[in-house]
PDB file of C-alpha atoms in Angstrom:
ATOM      1  CA  MET A1311     -56.271  51.537   1.866  1.00  0.00           C
ATOM      2  CA  ALA A1312     -53.195  49.447   2.932  1.00  0.00           C
ATOM      3  CA  THR A1313     -53.249  45.690   2.188  1.00  0.00           C
ATOM      4  CA  ASP A1314     -51.739  43.186   4.880  1.00  0.00           C
ATOM      5  CA  TYR A1315     -50.597  40.249   2.779  1.00  0.00           C
ATOM      6  CA  ASP A1316     -49.508  38.447   5.740  1.00  0.00           C
ATOM      7  CA  ALA A1317     -53.099  38.223   7.008  1.00  0.00           C
ATOM      8  CA  SER A1318     -55.071  35.338   6.704  1.00  0.00           C
ATOM      9  CA  ARG A1319     -57.620  35.329   3.810  1.00  0.00           C
ATOM     10  CA  LYS A1320     -61.332  35.405   4.595  1.00  0.00           C
ATOM     11  CA  THR A1321     -64.025  33.588   2.666  1.00  0.00           C
ATOM     12  CA  GLU A1322     -66.877  35.614   0.718  1.00  0.00           C
ATOM     13  CA  ASP A1323     -69.235  34.611   3.759  1.00  0.00           C
ATOM     14  CA  GLU A1324     -66.928  36.062   6.535  1.00  0.00           C
ATOM     15  CA  GLN A1325     -66.392  39.309   4.374  1.00  0.00           C
ATOM     16  CA  LYS A1326     -70.169  39.548   3.767  1.00  0.00           C
ATOM     17  CA  GLU A1327     -70.674  39.135   7.661  1.00  0.00           C
ATOM     18  CA  GLU A1328     -68.086  41.908   8.419  1.00  0.00           C
ATOM     19  CA  SER A1329     -69.744  44.610   6.004  1.00  0.00           C
ATOM     20  CA  LEU A1330     -73.050  43.525   7.591  1.00  0.00           C
ATOM     21  CA  GLU A1331     -71.828  44.120  10.888  1.00  0.00           C
ATOM     22  CA  ALA A1332     -70.165  47.263   9.998  1.00  0.00           C
ATOM     23  CA  ARG A1333     -73.303  48.808   8.338  1.00  0.00           C
ATOM     24  CA  ARG A1334     -75.351  48.014  11.215  1.00  0.00           C
ATOM     25  CA  LEU A1335     -72.833  49.601  13.678  1.00  0.00           C
ATOM     26  CA  THR A1336     -72.688  52.883  11.583  1.00  0.00           C
ATOM     27  CA  SER A1337     -76.502  52.951  11.012  1.00  0.00           C
ATOM     28  CA  GLY A1338     -76.755  53.779  14.769  1.00  0.00           C
ATOM     29  CA  GLU A1339     -78.221  50.468  15.713  1.00  0.00           C
ATOM     30  CA  GLN A1340     -76.800  49.448  19.088  1.00  0.00           C
ATOM     31  CA  ASP A1341     -75.928  46.095  20.476  1.00  0.00           C
ATOM     32  CA  LYS A1342     -78.774  45.289  22.788  1.00  0.00           C
ATOM     33  CA  THR A1343     -76.285  43.748  25.373  1.00  0.00           C
ATOM     34  CA  SER A1344     -73.736  46.367  25.594  1.00  0.00           C
ATOM     35  CA  GLY A1345     -75.270  48.476  28.031  1.00  0.00           C
ATOM     36  CA  GLN A1346     -76.640  45.547  30.432  1.00  0.00           C
ATOM     37  CA  VAL A1347     -74.881  45.738  33.768  1.00  0.00           C
ATOM     38  CA  ASP A1348     -74.190  42.280  35.264  1.00  0.00           C
ATOM     39  CA  VAL A1349     -77.135  41.859  37.757  1.00  0.00           C
ATOM     40  CA  ASP A1350     -75.163  39.106  39.909  1.00  0.00           C
ATOM     41  CA  GLU A1351     -71.951  41.350  40.235  1.00  0.00           C
ATOM     42  CA  THR A1352     -72.188  41.619  43.951  1.00  0.00           C
ATOM     43  CA  ALA A1353     -72.764  37.663  44.177  1.00  0.00           C
ATOM     44  CA  LEU A1354     -69.719  37.140  41.708  1.00  0.00           C
ATOM     45  CA  ALA A1355     -67.358  39.632  43.854  1.00  0.00           C
ATOM     46  CA  GLU A1356     -68.256  37.785  46.967  1.00  0.00           C
ATOM     47  CA  SER A1357     -66.880  34.308  45.489  1.00  0.00           C
ATOM     48  CA  TYR A1358     -63.738  35.891  44.526  1.00  0.00           C
ATOM     49  CA  GLU A1359     -60.751  34.699  47.008  1.00  0.00           C
ATOM     50  CA  LEU A1360     -58.151  37.481  47.476  1.00  0.00           C
ATOM     51  CA  PRO A1361     -54.745  36.935  48.063  1.00  0.00           C
ATOM     52  CA  GLY A1362     -53.564  37.257  51.836  1.00  0.00           C
ATOM     53  CA  ALA A1363     -56.965  35.637  53.040  1.00  0.00           C
ATOM     54  CA  ASP A1364     -57.129  33.964  56.056  1.00  0.00           C
ATOM     55  CA  LEU A1365     -56.726  30.119  55.190  1.00  0.00           C
ATOM     56  CA  SER A1366     -55.967  28.973  58.462  1.00  0.00           C
ATOM     57  CA  ASN A1367     -58.794  26.660  58.671  1.00  0.00           C
ATOM     58  CA  GLU A1368     -58.110  25.037  55.154  1.00  0.00           C
ATOM     59  CA  THR A1369     -56.293  21.760  54.908  1.00  0.00           C
ATOM     60  CA  LEU A1370     -54.228  20.421  52.048  1.00  0.00           C
ATOM     61  CA  ALA A1371     -55.833  18.092  49.463  1.00  0.00           C
ATOM     62  CA  ILE A1372     -52.361  16.891  48.186  1.00  0.00           C
ATOM     63  CA  GLU A1373     -49.554  14.726  49.455  1.00  0.00           C
ATOM     64  CA  VAL A1374     -46.116  16.270  49.539  1.00  0.00           C
ATOM     65  CA  THR A1375     -43.135  13.596  48.957  1.00  0.00           C
ATOM     66  CA  PRO A1376     -39.689  14.513  49.704  1.00  0.00           C
ATOM     67  CA  GLU A1377     -36.903  14.425  46.903  1.00  0.00           C
ATOM     68  CA  GLN A1378     -36.242  11.093  45.550  1.00  0.00           C
ATOM     69  CA  ALA A1379     -32.907   9.641  45.118  1.00  0.00           C
ATOM     70  CA  ASP A1380     -33.335   9.628  41.257  1.00  0.00           C
ATOM     71  CA  GLU A1381     -34.388  13.172  41.171  1.00  0.00           C
ATOM     72  CA  PHE A1382     -32.855  16.685  41.203  1.00  0.00           C
ATOM     73  CA  VAL A1383     -33.911  20.261  41.502  1.00  0.00           C
ATOM     74  CA  CYS A1384     -32.904  22.195  38.431  1.00  0.00           C
ATOM     75  CA  SER A1385     -30.862  25.151  39.644  1.00  0.00           C
ATOM     76  CA  SER A1386     -32.390  27.599  37.051  1.00  0.00           C
ATOM     77  CA  CYS A1387     -36.220  26.693  36.889  1.00  0.00           C
ATOM     78  CA  PHE A1388     -36.331  24.976  40.145  1.00  0.00           C
ATOM     79  CA  LEU A1389     -38.358  22.268  39.277  1.00  0.00           C
ATOM     80  CA  VAL A1390     -37.767  18.617  40.651  1.00  0.00           C
ATOM     81  CA  GLN A1391     -36.524  16.530  37.541  1.00  0.00           C
ATOM     82  CA  HIS A1392     -35.813  12.964  37.125  1.00  0.00           C
ATOM     83  CA  SER A1393     -31.915  12.487  36.726  1.00  0.00           C
ATOM     84  CA  SER A1394     -32.319  11.332  33.358  1.00  0.00           C
ATOM     85  CA  ARG A1395     -33.174  15.008  32.446  1.00  0.00           C
ATOM     86  CA  ARG A1396     -29.805  16.245  33.919  1.00  0.00           C
ATOM     87  CA  SER A1397     -27.806  18.151  31.083  1.00  0.00           C
ATOM     88  CA  SER A1398     -24.580  16.997  32.687  1.00  0.00           C
ATOM     89  CA  PRO A1399     -23.526  14.405  35.040  1.00  0.00           C
ATOM     90  CA  THR A1400     -22.227  16.753  37.459  1.00  0.00           C
ATOM     91  CA  GLY A1401     -24.577  19.867  36.880  1.00  0.00           C
ATOM     92  CA  ASN A1402     -27.802  20.866  38.380  1.00  0.00           C
ATOM     93  CA  LEU A1403     -29.440  21.863  35.049  1.00  0.00           C
ATOM     94  CA  CYS A1404     -32.378  20.228  33.185  1.00  0.00           C
ATOM     95  CA  ASN A1405     -32.091  19.584  29.695  1.00  0.00           C
ATOM     96  CA  ASP A1406     -34.671  22.369  29.051  1.00  0.00           C
ATOM     97  CA  CYS A1407     -32.568  25.185  30.991  1.00  0.00           C
ATOM     98  CA  ALA A1408     -29.255  24.064  29.556  1.00  0.00           C
TER      99      ALA A1408
END
């Protein structure tokens, strides 16, 4: 049996629990919840919002403000950053992308 020396070590309780689980599964005893079908599957499927759905009657709940004088848009990640995060005085890269 190969041993993975980099794997985290388990306590005796965890090892006993694993061996009990392995014995239970090999003895033919099945998990009681493994064969159950979700009864509310159709109700759950109706609550999904699919991409491309008609959202014309929805309104935005956020306020969008224009770019401020002390901000810039990073040309790599396209996030609006404060001017103190600029990697160089003339460039349009943030410190993270530089």
